[in-house]
Short mmCIF file of C-alpha atoms and ligand atoms in Angstrom, two decimals:
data_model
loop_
_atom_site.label_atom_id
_atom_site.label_comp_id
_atom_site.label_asym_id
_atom_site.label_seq_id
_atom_site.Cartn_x
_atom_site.Cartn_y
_atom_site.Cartn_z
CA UNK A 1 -35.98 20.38 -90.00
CA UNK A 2 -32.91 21.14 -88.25
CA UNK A 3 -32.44 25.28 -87.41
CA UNK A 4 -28.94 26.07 -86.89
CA UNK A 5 -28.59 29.73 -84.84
CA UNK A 6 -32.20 29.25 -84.10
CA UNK A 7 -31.54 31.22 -80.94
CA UNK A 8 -30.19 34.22 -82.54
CA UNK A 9 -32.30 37.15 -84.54
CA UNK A 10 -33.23 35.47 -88.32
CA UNK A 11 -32.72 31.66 -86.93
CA UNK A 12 -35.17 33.22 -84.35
CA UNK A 13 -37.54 34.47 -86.13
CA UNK A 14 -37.34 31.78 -89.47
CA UNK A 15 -38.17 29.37 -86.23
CA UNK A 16 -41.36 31.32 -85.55
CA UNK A 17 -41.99 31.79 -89.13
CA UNK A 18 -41.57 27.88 -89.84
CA UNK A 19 -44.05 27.38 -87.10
CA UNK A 20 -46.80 29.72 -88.14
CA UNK A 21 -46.60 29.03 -91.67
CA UNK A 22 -45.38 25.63 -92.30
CA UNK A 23 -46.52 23.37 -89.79
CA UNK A 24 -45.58 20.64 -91.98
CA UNK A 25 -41.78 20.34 -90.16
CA UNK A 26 -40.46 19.10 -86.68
CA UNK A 27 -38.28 21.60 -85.95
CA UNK A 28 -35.02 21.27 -83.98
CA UNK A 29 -32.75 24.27 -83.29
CA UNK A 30 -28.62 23.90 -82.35
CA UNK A 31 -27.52 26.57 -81.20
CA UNK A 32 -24.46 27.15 -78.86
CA UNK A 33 -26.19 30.18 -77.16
CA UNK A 34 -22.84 32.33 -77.73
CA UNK A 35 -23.38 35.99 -76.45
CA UNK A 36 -25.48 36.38 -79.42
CA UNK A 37 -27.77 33.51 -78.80
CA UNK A 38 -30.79 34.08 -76.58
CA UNK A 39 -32.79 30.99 -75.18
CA UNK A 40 -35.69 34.10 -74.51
CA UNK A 41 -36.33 34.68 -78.49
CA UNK A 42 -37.57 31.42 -78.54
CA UNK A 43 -39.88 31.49 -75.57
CA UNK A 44 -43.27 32.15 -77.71
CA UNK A 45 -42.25 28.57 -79.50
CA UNK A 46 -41.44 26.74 -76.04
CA UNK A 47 -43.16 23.52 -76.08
CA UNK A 48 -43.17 23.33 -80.18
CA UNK A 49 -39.74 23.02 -80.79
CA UNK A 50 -36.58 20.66 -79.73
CA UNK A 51 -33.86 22.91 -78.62
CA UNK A 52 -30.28 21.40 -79.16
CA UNK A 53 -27.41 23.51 -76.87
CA UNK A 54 -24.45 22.91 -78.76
CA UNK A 55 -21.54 23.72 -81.56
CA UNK A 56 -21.86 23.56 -85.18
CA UNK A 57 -17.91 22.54 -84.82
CA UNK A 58 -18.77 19.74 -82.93
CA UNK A 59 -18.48 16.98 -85.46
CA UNK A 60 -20.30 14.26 -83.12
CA UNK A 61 -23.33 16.15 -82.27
CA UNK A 62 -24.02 17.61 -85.78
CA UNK A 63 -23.41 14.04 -87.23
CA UNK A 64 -26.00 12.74 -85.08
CA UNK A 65 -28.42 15.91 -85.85
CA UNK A 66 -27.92 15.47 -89.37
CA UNK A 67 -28.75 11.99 -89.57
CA UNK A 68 -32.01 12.39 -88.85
CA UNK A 69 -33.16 15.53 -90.47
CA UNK A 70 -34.47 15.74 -94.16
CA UNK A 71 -33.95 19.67 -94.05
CA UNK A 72 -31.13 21.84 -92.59
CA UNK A 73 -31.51 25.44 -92.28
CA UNK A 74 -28.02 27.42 -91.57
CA UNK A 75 -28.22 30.32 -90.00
CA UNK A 76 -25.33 29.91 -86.93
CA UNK A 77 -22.68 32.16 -87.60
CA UNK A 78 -20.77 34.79 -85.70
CA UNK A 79 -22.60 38.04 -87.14
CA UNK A 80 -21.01 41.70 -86.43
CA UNK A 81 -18.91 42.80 -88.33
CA UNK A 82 -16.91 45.22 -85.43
CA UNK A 83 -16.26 42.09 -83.59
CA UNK A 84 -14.42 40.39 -86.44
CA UNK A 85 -12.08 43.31 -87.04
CA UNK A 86 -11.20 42.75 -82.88
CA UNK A 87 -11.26 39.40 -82.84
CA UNK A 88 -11.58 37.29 -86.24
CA UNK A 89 -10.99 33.93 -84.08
CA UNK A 90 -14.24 32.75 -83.64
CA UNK A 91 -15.50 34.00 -87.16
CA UNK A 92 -12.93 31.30 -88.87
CA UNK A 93 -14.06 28.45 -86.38
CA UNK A 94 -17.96 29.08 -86.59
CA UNK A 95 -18.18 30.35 -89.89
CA UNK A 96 -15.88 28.12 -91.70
CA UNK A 97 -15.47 25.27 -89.66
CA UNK A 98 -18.99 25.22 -88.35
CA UNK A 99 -20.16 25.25 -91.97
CA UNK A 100 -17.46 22.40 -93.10
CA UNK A 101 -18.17 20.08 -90.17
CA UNK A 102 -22.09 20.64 -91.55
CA UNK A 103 -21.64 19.89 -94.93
CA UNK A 104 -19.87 16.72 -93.93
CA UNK A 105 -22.73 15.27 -92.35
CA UNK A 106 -24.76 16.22 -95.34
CA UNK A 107 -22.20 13.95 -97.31
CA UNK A 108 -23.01 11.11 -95.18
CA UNK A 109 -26.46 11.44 -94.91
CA UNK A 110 -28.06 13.32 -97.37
CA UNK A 111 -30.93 15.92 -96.88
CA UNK A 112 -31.60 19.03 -98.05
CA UNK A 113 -28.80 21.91 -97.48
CA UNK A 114 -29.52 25.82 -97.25
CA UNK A 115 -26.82 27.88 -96.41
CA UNK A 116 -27.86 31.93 -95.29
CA UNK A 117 -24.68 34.00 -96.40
CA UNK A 118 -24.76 37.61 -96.84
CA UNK A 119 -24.42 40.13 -99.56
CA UNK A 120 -20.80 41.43 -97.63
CA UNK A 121 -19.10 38.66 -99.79
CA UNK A 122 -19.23 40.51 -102.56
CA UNK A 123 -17.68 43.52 -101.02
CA UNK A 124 -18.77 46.85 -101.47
CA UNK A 125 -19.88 49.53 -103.75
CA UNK A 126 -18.99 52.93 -105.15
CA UNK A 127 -21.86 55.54 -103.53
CA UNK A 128 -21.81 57.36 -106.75
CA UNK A 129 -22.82 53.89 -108.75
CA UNK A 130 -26.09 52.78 -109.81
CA UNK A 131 -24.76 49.02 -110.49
CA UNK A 132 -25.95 46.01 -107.93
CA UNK A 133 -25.03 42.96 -106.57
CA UNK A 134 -25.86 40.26 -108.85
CA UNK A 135 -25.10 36.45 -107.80
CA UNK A 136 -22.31 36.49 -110.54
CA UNK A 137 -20.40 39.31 -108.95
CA UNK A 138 -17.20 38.08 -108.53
CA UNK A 139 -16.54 37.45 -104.33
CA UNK A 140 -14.00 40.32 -102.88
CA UNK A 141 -15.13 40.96 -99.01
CA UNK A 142 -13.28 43.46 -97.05
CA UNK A 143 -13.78 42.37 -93.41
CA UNK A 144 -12.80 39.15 -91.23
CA UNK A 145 -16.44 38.34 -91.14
CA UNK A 146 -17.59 38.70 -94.82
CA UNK A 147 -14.22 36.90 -95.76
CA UNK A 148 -15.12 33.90 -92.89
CA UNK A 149 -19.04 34.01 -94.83
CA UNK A 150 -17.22 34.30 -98.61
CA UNK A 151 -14.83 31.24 -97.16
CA UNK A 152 -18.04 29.10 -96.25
CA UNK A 153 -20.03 29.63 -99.65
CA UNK A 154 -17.55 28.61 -101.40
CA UNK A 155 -17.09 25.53 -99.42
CA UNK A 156 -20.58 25.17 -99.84
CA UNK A 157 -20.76 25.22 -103.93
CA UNK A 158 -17.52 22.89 -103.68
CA UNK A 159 -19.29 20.27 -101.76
CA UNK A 160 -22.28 20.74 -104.59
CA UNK A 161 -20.08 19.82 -107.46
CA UNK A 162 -17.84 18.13 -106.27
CA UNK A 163 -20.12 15.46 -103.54
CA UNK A 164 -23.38 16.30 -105.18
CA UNK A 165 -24.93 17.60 -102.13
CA UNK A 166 -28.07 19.02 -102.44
CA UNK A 167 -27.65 22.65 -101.25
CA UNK A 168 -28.62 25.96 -102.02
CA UNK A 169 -27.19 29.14 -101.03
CA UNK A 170 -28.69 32.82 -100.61
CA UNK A 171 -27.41 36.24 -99.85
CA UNK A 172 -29.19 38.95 -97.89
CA UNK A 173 -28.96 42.54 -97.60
CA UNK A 174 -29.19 43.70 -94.25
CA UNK A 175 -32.23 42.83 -91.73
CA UNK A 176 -34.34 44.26 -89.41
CA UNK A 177 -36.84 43.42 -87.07
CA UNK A 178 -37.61 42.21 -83.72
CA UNK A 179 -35.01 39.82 -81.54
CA UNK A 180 -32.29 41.57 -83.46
CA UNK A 181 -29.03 42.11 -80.55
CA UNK A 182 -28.60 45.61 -79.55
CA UNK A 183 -24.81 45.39 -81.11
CA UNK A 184 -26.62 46.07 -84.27
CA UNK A 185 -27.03 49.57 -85.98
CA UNK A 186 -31.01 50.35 -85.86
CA UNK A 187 -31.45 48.39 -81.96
CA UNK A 188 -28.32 50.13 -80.97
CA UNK A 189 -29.87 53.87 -81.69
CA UNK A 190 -33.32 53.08 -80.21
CA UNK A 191 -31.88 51.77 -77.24
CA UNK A 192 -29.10 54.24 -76.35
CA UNK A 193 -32.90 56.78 -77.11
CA UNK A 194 -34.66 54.84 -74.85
CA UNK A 195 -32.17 55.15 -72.05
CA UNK A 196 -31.86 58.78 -72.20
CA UNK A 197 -28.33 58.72 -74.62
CA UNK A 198 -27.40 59.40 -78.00
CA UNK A 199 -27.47 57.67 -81.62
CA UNK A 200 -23.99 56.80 -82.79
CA UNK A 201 -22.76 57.75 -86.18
CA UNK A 202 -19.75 55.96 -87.82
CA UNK A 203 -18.14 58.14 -89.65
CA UNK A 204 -19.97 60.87 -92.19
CA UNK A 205 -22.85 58.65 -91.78
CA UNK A 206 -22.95 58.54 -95.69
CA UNK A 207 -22.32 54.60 -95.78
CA UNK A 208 -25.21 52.65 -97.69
CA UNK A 209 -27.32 49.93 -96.91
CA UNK A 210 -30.29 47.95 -98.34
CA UNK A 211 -33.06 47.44 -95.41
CA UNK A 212 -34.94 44.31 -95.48
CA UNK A 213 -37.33 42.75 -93.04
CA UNK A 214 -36.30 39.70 -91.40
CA UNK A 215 -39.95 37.93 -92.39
CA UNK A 216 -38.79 39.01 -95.95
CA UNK A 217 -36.28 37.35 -95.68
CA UNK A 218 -37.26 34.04 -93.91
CA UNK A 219 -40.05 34.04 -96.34
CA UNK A 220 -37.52 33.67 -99.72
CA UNK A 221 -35.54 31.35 -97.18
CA UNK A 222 -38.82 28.78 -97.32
CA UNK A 223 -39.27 29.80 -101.10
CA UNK A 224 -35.92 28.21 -102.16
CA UNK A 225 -36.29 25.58 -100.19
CA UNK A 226 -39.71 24.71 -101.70
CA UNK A 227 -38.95 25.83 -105.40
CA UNK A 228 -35.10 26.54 -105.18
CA UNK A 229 -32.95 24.96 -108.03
CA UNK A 230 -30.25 22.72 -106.14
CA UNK A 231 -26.61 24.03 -106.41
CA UNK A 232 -27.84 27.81 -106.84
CA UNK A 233 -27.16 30.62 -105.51
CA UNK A 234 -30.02 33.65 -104.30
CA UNK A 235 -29.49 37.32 -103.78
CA UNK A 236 -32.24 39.06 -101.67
CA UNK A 237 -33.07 42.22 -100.69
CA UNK A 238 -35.85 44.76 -100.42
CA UNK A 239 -34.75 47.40 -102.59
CA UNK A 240 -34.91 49.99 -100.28
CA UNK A 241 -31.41 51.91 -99.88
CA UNK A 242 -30.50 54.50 -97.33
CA UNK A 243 -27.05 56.39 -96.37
CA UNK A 244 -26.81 55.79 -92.66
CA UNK A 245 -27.39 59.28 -91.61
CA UNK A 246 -30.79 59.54 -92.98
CA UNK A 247 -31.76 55.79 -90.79
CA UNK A 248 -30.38 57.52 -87.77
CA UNK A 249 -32.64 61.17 -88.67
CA UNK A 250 -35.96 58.85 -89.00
CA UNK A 251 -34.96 56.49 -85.86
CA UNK A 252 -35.25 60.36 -84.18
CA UNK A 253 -38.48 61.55 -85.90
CA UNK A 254 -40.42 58.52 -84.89
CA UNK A 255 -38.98 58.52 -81.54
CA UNK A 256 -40.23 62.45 -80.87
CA UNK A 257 -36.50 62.93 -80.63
CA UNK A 258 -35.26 66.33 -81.83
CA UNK A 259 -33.31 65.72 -85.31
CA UNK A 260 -29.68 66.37 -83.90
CA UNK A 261 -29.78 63.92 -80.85
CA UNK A 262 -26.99 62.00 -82.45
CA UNK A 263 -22.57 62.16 -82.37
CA UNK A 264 -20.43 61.59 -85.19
CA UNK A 265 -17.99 58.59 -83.56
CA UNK A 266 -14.21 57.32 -85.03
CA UNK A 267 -15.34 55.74 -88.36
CA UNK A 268 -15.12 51.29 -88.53
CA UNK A 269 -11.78 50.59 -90.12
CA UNK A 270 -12.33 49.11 -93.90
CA UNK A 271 -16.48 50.60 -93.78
CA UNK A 272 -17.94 48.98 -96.44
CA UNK A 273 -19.53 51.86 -98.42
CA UNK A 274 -23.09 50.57 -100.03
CA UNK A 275 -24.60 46.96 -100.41
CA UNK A 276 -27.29 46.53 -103.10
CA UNK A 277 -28.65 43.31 -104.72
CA UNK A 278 -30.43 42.80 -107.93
CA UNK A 279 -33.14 40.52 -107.39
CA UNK A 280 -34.25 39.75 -110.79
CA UNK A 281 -33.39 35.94 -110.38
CA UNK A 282 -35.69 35.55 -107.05
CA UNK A 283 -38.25 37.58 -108.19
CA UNK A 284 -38.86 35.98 -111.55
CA UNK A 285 -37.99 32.35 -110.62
CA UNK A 286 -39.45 31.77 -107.55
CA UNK A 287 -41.72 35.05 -107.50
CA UNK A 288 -40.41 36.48 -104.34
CA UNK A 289 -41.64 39.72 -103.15
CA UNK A 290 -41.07 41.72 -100.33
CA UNK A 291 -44.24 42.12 -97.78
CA UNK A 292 -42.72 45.30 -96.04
CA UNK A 293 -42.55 47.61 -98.92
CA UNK A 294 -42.78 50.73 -96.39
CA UNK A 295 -39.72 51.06 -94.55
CA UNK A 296 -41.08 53.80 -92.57
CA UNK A 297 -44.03 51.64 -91.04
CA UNK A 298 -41.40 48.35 -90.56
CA UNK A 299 -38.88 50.43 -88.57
CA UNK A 300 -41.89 52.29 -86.30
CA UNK A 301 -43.02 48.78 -86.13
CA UNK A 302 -39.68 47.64 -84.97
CA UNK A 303 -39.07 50.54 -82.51
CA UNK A 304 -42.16 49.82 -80.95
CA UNK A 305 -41.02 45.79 -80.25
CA UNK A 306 -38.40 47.29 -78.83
CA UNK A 307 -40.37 49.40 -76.57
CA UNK A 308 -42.47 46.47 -75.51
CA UNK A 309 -40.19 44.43 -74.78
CA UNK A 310 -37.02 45.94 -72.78
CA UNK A 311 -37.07 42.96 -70.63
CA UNK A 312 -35.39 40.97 -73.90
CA UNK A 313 -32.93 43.37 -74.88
CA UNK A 314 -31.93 45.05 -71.19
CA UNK A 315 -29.75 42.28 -70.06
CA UNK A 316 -27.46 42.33 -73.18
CA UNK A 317 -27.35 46.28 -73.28
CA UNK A 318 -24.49 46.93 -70.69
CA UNK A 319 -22.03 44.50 -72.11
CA UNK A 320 -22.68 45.60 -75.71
CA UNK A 321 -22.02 49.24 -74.93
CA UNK A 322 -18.78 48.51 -72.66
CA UNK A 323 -17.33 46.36 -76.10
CA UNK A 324 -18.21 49.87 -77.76
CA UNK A 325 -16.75 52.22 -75.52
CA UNK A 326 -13.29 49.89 -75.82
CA UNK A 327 -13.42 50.54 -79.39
CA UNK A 328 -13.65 53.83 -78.89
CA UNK A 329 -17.08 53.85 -81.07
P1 NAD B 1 -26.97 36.46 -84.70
O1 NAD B 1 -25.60 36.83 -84.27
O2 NAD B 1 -28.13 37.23 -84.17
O3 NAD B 1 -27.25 34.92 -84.37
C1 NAD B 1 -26.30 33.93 -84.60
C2 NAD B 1 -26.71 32.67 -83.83
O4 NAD B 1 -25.77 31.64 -84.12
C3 NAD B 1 -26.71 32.88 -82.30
O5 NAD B 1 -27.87 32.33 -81.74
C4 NAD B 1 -25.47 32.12 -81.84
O6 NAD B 1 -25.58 31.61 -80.53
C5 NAD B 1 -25.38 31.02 -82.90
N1 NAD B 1 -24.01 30.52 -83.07
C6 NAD B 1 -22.88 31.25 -83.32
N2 NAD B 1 -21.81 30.43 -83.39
C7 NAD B 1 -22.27 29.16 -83.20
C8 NAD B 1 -21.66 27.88 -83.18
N3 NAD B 1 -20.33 27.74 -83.33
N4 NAD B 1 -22.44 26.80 -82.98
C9 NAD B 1 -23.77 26.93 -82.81
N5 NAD B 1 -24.42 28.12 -82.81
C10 NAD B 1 -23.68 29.23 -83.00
O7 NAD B 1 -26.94 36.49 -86.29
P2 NAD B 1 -28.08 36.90 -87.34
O8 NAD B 1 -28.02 38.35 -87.58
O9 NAD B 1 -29.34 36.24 -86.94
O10 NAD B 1 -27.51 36.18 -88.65
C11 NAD B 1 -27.88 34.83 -88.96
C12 NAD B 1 -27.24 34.43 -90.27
O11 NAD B 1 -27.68 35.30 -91.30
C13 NAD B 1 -25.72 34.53 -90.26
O12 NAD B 1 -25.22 33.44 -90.98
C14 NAD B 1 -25.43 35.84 -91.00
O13 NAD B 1 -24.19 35.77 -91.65
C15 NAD B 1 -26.58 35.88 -91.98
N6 NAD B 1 -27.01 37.22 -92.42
C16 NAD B 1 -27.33 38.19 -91.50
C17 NAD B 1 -27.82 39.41 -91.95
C18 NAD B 1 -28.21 40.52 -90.97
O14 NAD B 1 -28.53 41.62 -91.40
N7 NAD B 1 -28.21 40.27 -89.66
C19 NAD B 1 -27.98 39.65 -93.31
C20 NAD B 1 -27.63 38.64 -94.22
C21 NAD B 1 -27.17 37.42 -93.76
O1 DAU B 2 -25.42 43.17 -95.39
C1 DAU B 2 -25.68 42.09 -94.54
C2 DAU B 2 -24.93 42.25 -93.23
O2 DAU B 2 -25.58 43.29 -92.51
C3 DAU B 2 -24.89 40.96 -92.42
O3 DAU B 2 -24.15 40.01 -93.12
C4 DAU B 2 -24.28 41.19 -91.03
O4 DAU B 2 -24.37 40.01 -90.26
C5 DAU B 2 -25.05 42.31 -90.35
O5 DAU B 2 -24.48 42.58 -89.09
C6 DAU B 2 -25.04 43.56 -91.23
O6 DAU B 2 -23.71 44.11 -91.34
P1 DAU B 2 -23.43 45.70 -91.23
O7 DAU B 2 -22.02 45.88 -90.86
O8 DAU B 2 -23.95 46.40 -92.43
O9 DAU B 2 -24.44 46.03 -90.01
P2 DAU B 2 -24.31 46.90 -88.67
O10 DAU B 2 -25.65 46.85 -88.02
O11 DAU B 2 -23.13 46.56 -87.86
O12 DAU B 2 -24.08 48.37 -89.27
C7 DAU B 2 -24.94 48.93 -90.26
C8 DAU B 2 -24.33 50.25 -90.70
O13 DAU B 2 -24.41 51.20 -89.62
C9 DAU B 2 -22.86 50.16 -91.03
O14 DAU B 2 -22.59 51.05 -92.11
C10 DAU B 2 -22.14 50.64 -89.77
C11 DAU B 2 -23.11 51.67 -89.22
N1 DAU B 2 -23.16 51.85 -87.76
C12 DAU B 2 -23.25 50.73 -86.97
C13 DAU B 2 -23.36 50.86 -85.60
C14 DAU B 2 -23.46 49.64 -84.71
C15 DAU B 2 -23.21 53.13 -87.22
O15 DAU B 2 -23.16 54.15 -87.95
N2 DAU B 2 -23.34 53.25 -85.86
C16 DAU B 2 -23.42 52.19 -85.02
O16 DAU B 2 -23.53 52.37 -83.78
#
C-alpha cells in the first residue's frame, strides 16, 4: 500500500491505523515533508514502514511507486485553507498536479485508487438551513484550496470513466485528533492556552463545522477500500455540528480556563459559513459508524495529546503564529 502525505495529520494517523488494524499491507509513505509534513508523527511506526521523501509532482518517482503497489491511499495535499487565500501556488501544483501525475501512473499500472477530498468542494451552507451535503450536491467551493481539491476530484471521476481506473473518492468533514499542525483551529487554541495566550476567534465566531475524529475517518477510508463500489463517491462525517464560538468556550472549560480567555480577530476573507454531510450512503452501504460519538470526551482526549506531547508540536508553534500575526489574524 502506498500512503501519500503519510507524514502529515490523517496520512499520519491512517498509517498507524493501517498498522494496528490491517496488518495485511506493506506500507510505503511519500511524502515531501513540506512544512506540514513531520518525519516525528511517524516515529511510533519506525521500523514498520518504508518512508519515501519526495513529490507527488514528480512524475518519475510516483511512476516507479505506483508500479509496484496494489493500493494507493491519497492523502498529500496542501491543507489550510488561510494559506491558499495568501498563496494559492502550491495548492494548484500539489493538489492538482500532484493528483494528475498520480492518476497517470494508475493508468499505466493499475491498482486500486482512493482519493481523500473534503466536504469544502461543495461550498458552504446557509446557518439558518437544515439541508446537508449529499455526494450529488453540485461542486461550488469558495477558496483556492477547496477549488485546487474540487479541481482534483473531478480529475479523478474523469480518469474513472474515461481510463477505467479503479478509484474511489470520499469527502470529510473536518478532523480532529492527535498529530494535527498547530495552524489548525482546535491545536491552535490549546496551544496559544498552554503557553499562557489567548484563543483566536475569526470573526462572530458563528461559522459552522461538523467535528469528526481522524480514526473515524481513517476507519470509512479502509471501509471503501474493502467494500467501496469503484468509481463512487463517499461523504463522511460525524454528525456533530458546532458554531465556532461554542468549540472555543469548551476548549476553555476543559482547560480550567475562565470562559472569556479568548479575542474576536479580522474575520478570513470568503469564511465558509457551515459544512454538513448526509451520510446515509456510508452508513447503509458499507455500515460506517462513527466510534467517537462524544465530542466532549474526543476533544479532552485530544487536549490531553497535546499536553503530552509538546515536544511534537513546539517546534512548529513559532513559525505558525508569525504567518498569523502577518495576516493580521
Ligand atoms: P496536512 O497538511 O496535515 O498533511 C499533508 C501532508 O501532505 C504533509 O505531510 C505534506 O508534507 C504532504 N504533502 C503536501 N504536498 C505534497 C507534495 N507535493 N508531495 C508529497 N507530499 C506532499 O493535511 P491533513 O489535514 O492531514 O489532510 C490530508 C488530506 O485530507 C488532504 O488531502 C485534505 O484535503 C484532506 N482532508 C482534510 C480534512 C481535515 O480536517 N484536516 C478534512 C477532510 C479532508
Ligand atoms: O471541512 C474539511 C476541511 O476542514 C479540510 O478540507 C481542511 O483541510 C481543514 O483545514 C478544515 O478546513 P477549515 O477551514 O474548516 O479548518 P480550520 O481549522 O482552518 O478552521 C476551522 C474553523 O475555525 C473555521 O471556521 C475558521 C475558524 N478559525 C480558525 C483558526 C485557525 C478560527 O476561528 N480561529 C483560528 O485561529
Amino acid at each position: 500500500m502506498l500512503v501519500t502525505g503519510g507524514a502529515g495529520f490523517i496520512g499520519g494517523n491512517f498509517v498507524h491505523h493501517t498498522l494496528r488494524h490491517h496488518p495485511e499491507y506493506e506500507v510505503c509513505v511519500l511524502d515531501a515533508l513540506t512544512y506540514a509534513g513531520n518525519r516525528a508523527t511517524l516515529r511510533p511506526a519506525a521500523g514498520s514502514v518504508e518512508f519515501a521523501e519526495g513529490d507527488i509532482c514528480d512524475a518519475e518517482l510516483v511512476d516507479r511507486l505506483v508500479a509496484r503497489s496494489d493500493v494507493i491511499v491519497h492523502f498529500a495535499a496542501e491543507s489550510h485553507v488561510d494559506n491558499s487565500l495568501n498563496g494559492p501556488e502550491p495548492f494548484v501544483r500539489s493538489n492538482i498536479i500532484g493528483t494528475y501525475t498520480l492518476l497517470e501512473a494508475v493508468r499505466r499500472h493499475g491498482g486500486r485508487f482512493h482519493h481523500v477530498s473534503t466536504d469544502e468542494v461543495f461550498g458552504d451552507l446557509a446557518l439558518d438551513a437544515t439541508r446537508k451535503f449529499t455526494e450529488e450536491t453540485p461542486y461550488r467551493p469558495s477558496s483556492p484550496y477547496s477549488a485546487s481539491k474540487a479541481g482534483a476530484d473531478h480529475l479523478v471521476r474523469a480518469w474513472v470513466r474515461s481510463y477505467g481506473i479503479a478509484a474511489t473518492i470520499s469527502n470529510c468533514a473536518n478532523n480532529y485528533g492527535p498529530y494535527q499542525h498547530v495552524e489548525k483551529f482546535i491545536p491552535r487554541q490549546v496551544t496559544n492556552l498552554m503557553l499562557g495566550g489567548r484563543a483566536k476567534l475569526y470573526g462572530d465566531g458563528r461559522n459552522v463545522r461538523e467535528w469528526t475524529h481522524v480514526d473515524d475517518h481513517n476507519t470509512a477510508v479502509h471501509l471503501i477500500l474493502s467494500h467501496g463500489r469503484v468509481g463512487e463517491t463517499y461523504l463522511i462525517g460525524s454528525g456533530d455540528e458546532r458554531n465556532n464560538k461554542q468549540i472555543v468556550e469548551l476548549v476553555l472549560e476543559l482547560m480550567g480556563q475562565p470562559p472569556g480567555a479568548y479575542e474576536h480577530v479580522p474575520d478570513r476573507p470568503g469564511h465558509d459559513l457551515r459544512y454538513a454531510n448526509d451520510t446515509t450512503k456510508i452508513r447503509t452501504e458499507l455500515g460506517w459508524r462513527p466510534a467517537y460519538d462524544d465530542f466532549r470526551a474526543g476533544l479532552a482526549a485530544t487536549i490531553g495529546w497535546y499536553r503530552d506531547n509538546e515536544w511534537w508540536w513546539g517546534p512548529l508553534k513559532e513559525t505558525a503564529e508569525e504567518r498569523y500575526l502577518a495576516l493580521g489574524r
